[in-house]
Short mmCIF file of C-alpha atoms in Angstrom, two decimals:
data_model
loop_
_atom_site.label_atom_id
_atom_site.label_comp_id
_atom_site.label_asym_id
_atom_site.label_seq_id
_atom_site.Cartn_x
_atom_site.Cartn_y
_atom_site.Cartn_z
CA MET R 28 -21.86 91.92 95.39
CA ASN R 29 -18.68 93.43 96.84
CA PRO R 30 -18.77 97.20 96.08
CA LEU R 31 -15.03 97.76 96.27
CA ARG R 32 -14.04 94.73 94.28
CA ASP R 33 -16.70 95.50 91.67
CA ALA R 34 -15.45 99.07 91.27
CA LEU R 35 -11.88 97.83 90.93
CA SER R 36 -13.01 95.51 88.13
CA ARG R 37 -14.59 98.45 86.22
CA LYS R 38 -11.99 101.25 86.73
CA SER R 39 -8.21 101.38 86.64
CA THR R 40 -8.05 104.05 89.41
CA LEU R 41 -10.44 104.77 92.32
CA VAL R 42 -10.13 108.20 93.98
CA GLY R 43 -11.44 109.05 97.45
CA MET R 44 -10.89 111.07 100.53
CA GLN R 45 -10.72 110.46 104.31
CA SER R 46 -13.51 112.06 106.26
CA PHE R 47 -12.29 113.37 109.60
CA SER R 48 -15.25 115.65 110.08
CA ALA R 49 -17.88 112.88 109.38
CA ASN R 50 -19.91 115.78 107.98
CA PRO R 51 -22.68 114.28 105.78
CA VAL R 52 -22.74 117.41 103.64
CA PHE R 53 -19.05 117.09 102.80
CA ILE R 54 -19.54 113.42 102.03
CA GLU R 55 -22.45 114.13 99.78
CA ILE R 56 -20.36 116.69 97.94
CA MET R 57 -17.61 114.03 97.43
CA GLY R 58 -20.19 111.80 95.78
CA TYR R 59 -21.72 114.43 93.63
CA ALA R 60 -18.20 115.57 92.59
CA GLY R 61 -17.38 112.09 91.25
CA LEU R 62 -15.23 110.49 93.92
CA ASP R 63 -15.46 106.79 94.25
CA TRP R 64 -15.14 106.10 97.97
CA VAL R 65 -14.83 107.79 101.40
CA CYS R 66 -13.04 106.55 104.52
CA ILE R 67 -14.71 107.70 107.71
CA ASP R 68 -12.05 107.94 110.41
CA LEU R 69 -12.37 106.58 113.98
CA GLU R 70 -8.66 106.36 114.76
CA HIS R 71 -7.62 110.02 114.84
CA ALA R 72 -10.91 111.89 114.45
CA PRO R 73 -13.38 112.46 117.33
CA THR R 74 -16.24 110.85 115.44
CA SER R 75 -18.98 109.08 117.44
CA ILE R 76 -20.69 105.87 116.36
CA GLU R 77 -23.80 107.98 115.60
CA GLY R 78 -21.62 110.16 113.36
CA VAL R 79 -20.50 107.06 111.49
CA GLY R 80 -24.11 106.12 110.87
CA ALA R 81 -25.03 109.49 109.37
CA ALA R 82 -21.80 109.47 107.21
CA VAL R 83 -22.45 106.05 105.85
CA GLU R 84 -25.99 107.02 104.84
CA ALA R 85 -24.66 110.17 103.12
CA ALA R 86 -22.19 107.97 101.17
CA ARG R 87 -24.89 105.52 100.18
CA ALA R 88 -27.16 108.39 98.98
CA THR R 89 -24.59 109.57 96.51
CA GLY R 90 -23.10 106.23 95.40
CA LEU R 91 -19.84 106.42 97.37
CA ILE R 92 -18.27 103.26 98.73
CA SER R 93 -18.10 103.70 102.45
CA LEU R 94 -15.10 102.52 104.38
CA VAL R 95 -14.55 103.10 108.09
CA ARG R 96 -11.11 103.20 109.67
CA VAL R 97 -11.35 101.65 113.08
CA PRO R 98 -8.66 102.43 115.73
CA ASN R 99 -7.78 98.77 116.30
CA ILE R 100 -9.08 95.23 115.97
CA ASP R 101 -11.96 95.50 118.38
CA ALA R 102 -14.66 93.00 117.55
CA THR R 103 -17.44 94.91 119.27
CA LEU R 104 -16.66 98.22 117.51
CA ILE R 105 -16.18 96.44 114.15
CA GLY R 106 -19.60 94.80 114.61
CA LYS R 107 -21.28 98.13 115.31
CA VAL R 108 -19.69 99.73 112.24
CA LEU R 109 -20.76 96.88 109.98
CA ASP R 110 -24.24 96.82 111.50
CA LEU R 111 -24.58 100.44 110.34
CA GLY R 112 -24.16 99.26 106.76
CA ALA R 113 -20.53 100.33 106.00
CA ASP R 114 -19.16 98.69 102.90
CA GLY R 115 -15.88 97.88 104.52
CA LEU R 116 -13.11 98.61 107.02
CA VAL R 117 -9.67 100.03 107.06
CA VAL R 118 -7.56 98.43 109.74
CA PRO R 119 -4.44 100.25 110.96
CA HIS R 120 -1.14 98.88 112.15
CA PHE R 121 -1.74 95.64 110.23
CA GLU R 122 1.38 93.48 110.52
CA SER R 123 0.81 89.74 110.76
CA ARG R 124 -1.26 86.77 109.84
CA GLU R 125 -2.63 86.81 113.42
CA ASP R 126 -4.02 90.29 112.69
CA ALA R 127 -5.69 88.95 109.53
CA GLU R 128 -7.28 86.04 111.42
CA ALA R 129 -8.57 88.35 114.18
CA VAL R 130 -10.14 90.67 111.60
CA MET R 131 -11.78 87.81 109.71
CA ASP R 132 -13.15 86.49 112.99
CA ALA R 133 -14.73 89.93 113.79
CA VAL R 134 -16.06 90.69 110.28
CA LEU R 135 -17.53 87.45 109.08
CA TYR R 136 -20.66 85.66 110.35
CA PRO R 137 -20.27 81.99 111.24
CA PRO R 138 -19.11 79.57 110.05
CA ALA R 139 -16.44 81.74 108.33
CA GLY R 140 -16.00 83.98 111.39
CA ASN R 141 -17.55 84.83 114.72
CA ARG R 142 -19.32 88.17 114.12
CA SER R 143 -22.16 88.67 116.56
CA ALA R 144 -25.60 88.26 114.96
CA CYS R 145 -28.48 90.77 115.34
CA SER R 146 -31.28 91.20 112.81
CA SER R 147 -32.54 94.53 114.26
CA VAL R 148 -29.81 96.63 112.65
CA ARG R 149 -29.58 98.85 109.65
CA SER R 150 -27.52 96.43 107.54
CA ALA R 151 -30.28 93.83 107.98
CA ARG R 152 -33.02 96.43 107.18
CA TYR R 153 -34.06 96.48 110.86
CA GLY R 154 -35.35 92.94 110.72
CA LEU R 155 -37.09 93.09 107.39
CA SER R 156 -34.42 91.11 105.53
CA SER R 157 -34.20 87.35 105.53
CA TRP R 158 -31.54 86.59 108.11
CA LEU R 159 -30.11 83.72 106.08
CA GLN R 160 -29.82 85.91 103.02
CA HIS R 161 -28.36 88.86 104.95
CA SER R 162 -25.76 86.80 106.73
CA GLN R 163 -24.60 85.34 103.42
CA THR R 164 -24.62 88.53 101.40
CA ASP R 165 -22.90 90.63 104.13
CA ASN R 166 -20.01 88.11 104.24
CA GLU R 167 -19.65 88.65 100.49
CA ARG R 168 -20.28 92.43 100.50
CA ILE R 169 -17.74 93.58 103.07
CA SER R 170 -14.12 94.40 102.25
CA VAL R 171 -11.19 94.92 104.60
CA VAL R 172 -8.32 97.14 103.64
CA PRO R 173 -5.20 96.52 105.80
CA LEU R 174 -3.13 99.64 106.48
CA LEU R 175 0.61 98.82 106.29
CA GLU R 176 2.47 101.32 108.45
CA SER R 177 5.73 99.66 109.55
CA ALA R 178 8.75 97.80 108.26
CA ASP R 179 7.43 94.72 110.06
CA ALA R 180 4.39 94.65 107.84
CA PHE R 181 6.55 94.60 104.76
CA ASP R 182 8.81 91.91 106.21
CA ASN R 183 5.61 89.75 106.55
CA LEU R 184 4.29 90.62 103.08
CA ASP R 185 4.15 87.09 101.67
CA GLN R 186 1.89 85.82 104.39
CA LEU R 187 -0.26 88.99 104.34
CA MET R 188 -0.77 88.94 100.58
CA ASP R 189 -1.93 85.29 100.52
CA LEU R 190 -5.22 86.19 102.20
CA PRO R 191 -8.84 85.37 101.31
CA ASP R 192 -11.05 87.58 99.09
CA LEU R 193 -11.99 89.67 102.18
CA PHE R 194 -8.86 91.75 101.48
CA PRO R 195 -9.12 93.21 97.96
CA ALA R 196 -6.68 96.13 98.58
CA PHE R 197 -3.75 97.09 100.79
CA TRP R 198 -3.08 100.70 101.86
CA VAL R 199 0.42 102.02 102.43
CA GLY R 200 0.30 104.33 105.45
CA GLY R 201 3.00 106.66 104.19
CA ARG R 202 3.25 109.06 107.07
CA ASP R 203 3.60 106.37 109.75
CA LEU R 204 5.85 104.25 107.55
CA ALA R 205 8.19 107.20 107.04
CA GLN R 206 8.34 107.75 110.81
CA HIS R 207 9.15 104.07 111.38
CA MET R 208 11.83 104.19 108.69
CA GLY R 209 13.51 107.21 110.27
CA VAL R 210 12.68 109.60 107.46
CA PRO R 211 9.70 111.61 108.80
CA GLY R 212 7.85 113.54 106.08
CA ALA R 213 9.30 111.45 103.20
CA ASP R 214 6.89 110.66 100.41
CA LEU R 215 6.29 107.23 98.93
CA LEU R 216 8.57 107.88 95.96
CA SER R 217 11.59 108.73 98.14
CA PRO R 218 14.65 106.41 97.95
CA GLU R 219 13.84 105.05 101.43
CA LEU R 220 10.17 104.19 100.81
CA ARG R 221 9.96 103.48 97.04
CA PRO R 222 11.60 99.98 97.21
CA LEU R 223 8.98 98.87 99.74
CA CYS R 224 6.12 100.24 97.57
CA ASP R 225 7.55 98.48 94.48
CA LYS R 226 7.72 95.21 96.36
CA LEU R 227 4.12 95.54 97.47
CA ILE R 228 2.78 96.58 94.09
CA GLN R 229 4.58 93.69 92.35
CA ALA R 230 3.13 91.20 94.84
CA ALA R 231 -0.29 92.70 94.54
CA GLN R 232 -0.25 92.52 90.73
CA GLN R 233 0.57 88.84 90.86
CA ARG R 234 -2.46 88.23 93.07
CA SER R 235 -4.99 90.55 91.45
CA VAL R 236 -5.04 92.73 94.53
CA ALA R 237 -4.91 96.53 94.47
CA VAL R 238 -2.67 98.88 96.39
CA MET R 239 -3.72 102.23 97.88
CA ALA R 240 -1.75 105.35 98.76
CA THR R 241 -2.51 108.75 100.35
CA VAL R 242 -1.60 111.69 98.16
CA SER R 243 0.52 113.25 100.82
CA PRO R 244 2.55 115.04 101.90
CA HIS R 245 2.10 116.95 98.62
CA LEU R 246 -1.69 116.85 97.91
CA THR R 247 -1.23 117.74 94.28
CA LYS R 248 -2.62 116.19 91.06
CA GLU R 249 0.92 115.93 89.80
CA TYR R 250 1.98 113.70 92.73
CA ALA R 251 -1.28 111.74 92.38
CA ASN R 252 -0.48 111.00 88.76
CA ASP R 253 3.12 109.98 89.73
CA LEU R 254 1.61 107.46 92.20
CA LYS R 255 -0.72 106.14 89.51
CA ASP R 256 2.23 105.66 87.17
CA VAL R 257 4.08 103.39 89.60
CA GLY R 258 1.01 101.19 90.10
CA PHE R 259 -1.17 102.54 92.85
CA ARG R 260 -4.79 101.94 91.96
CA LEU R 261 -6.55 103.64 94.84
CA LEU R 262 -5.73 107.20 95.82
CA SER R 263 -6.79 109.00 98.97
CA PHE R 264 -6.63 112.73 98.37
CA GLY R 265 -5.98 113.52 102.02
CA THR R 266 -8.61 114.41 104.56
CA ASP R 267 -11.65 116.64 104.15
CA GLU R 268 -10.39 118.89 106.95
CA THR R 269 -6.96 119.39 105.39
CA VAL R 270 -8.34 119.99 101.89
CA PHE R 271 -10.71 122.56 103.29
CA ALA R 272 -7.95 124.15 105.42
CA LYS R 273 -5.57 124.43 102.42
CA THR R 274 -8.32 125.95 100.32
CA CYS R 275 -9.12 128.47 103.04
CA GLN R 276 -5.43 129.30 103.38
CA SER R 277 -5.19 129.91 99.65
CA ILE R 278 -8.29 132.19 99.75
CA GLY R 279 -6.86 133.94 102.77
CA GLU R 280 -3.75 134.94 100.77
CA LEU R 281 -6.06 137.30 98.81
CA SER R 282 -6.46 139.41 101.95
CA THR R 283 -4.33 142.60 101.85
#
């Protein structure tokens, strides 16, 4: 079973949050509060590989799909993350078919890829699972979500969208994309970015693939609903640290 693809088949919209703190308590709260997924960050956050392990277990305990954003296509790091039992990866700065092939090579066990094999890891139940069964089911279980953050990625959209089932969703990295387009701070519905989003969503709908967006720079339910209306099926409601910071700021305004 592929947790992300299965959830997309059951629900029209999946809502989650990025975990920059990797705090298991925050992640448990996300699950108990009814979120669908969490993305544990290794690109911008100072999270250790041990922190990823604890965060993945907190997600599993509360039924959250666990994604991990790696900083780049590093086969060794990707292997460690997947050995810890993460349900999938988010890969930043994804731009070409070569990127896709490198990711597939790192994620999938042979013969589909070249992921290093070790039975003494959490995802293989520390050697208690049948290796043949584990290697087959892990190849089916894991999802990769490419993060599209530049105009080059959208120029190569046709070759990126015609990818295997390993890629059930594509995430528009709005903040980086706005920077690359020369409109820093613009949202995805701005005149500069909206045509790219429409192009991606149309291509995704033709291929039964979902598109994800971060609910920023606004972080409001109203903007989230606007993104749903134009066809985004996965929504990231910012980061745990920013949501907490904005809540604290709002409470701080009570001080007189």
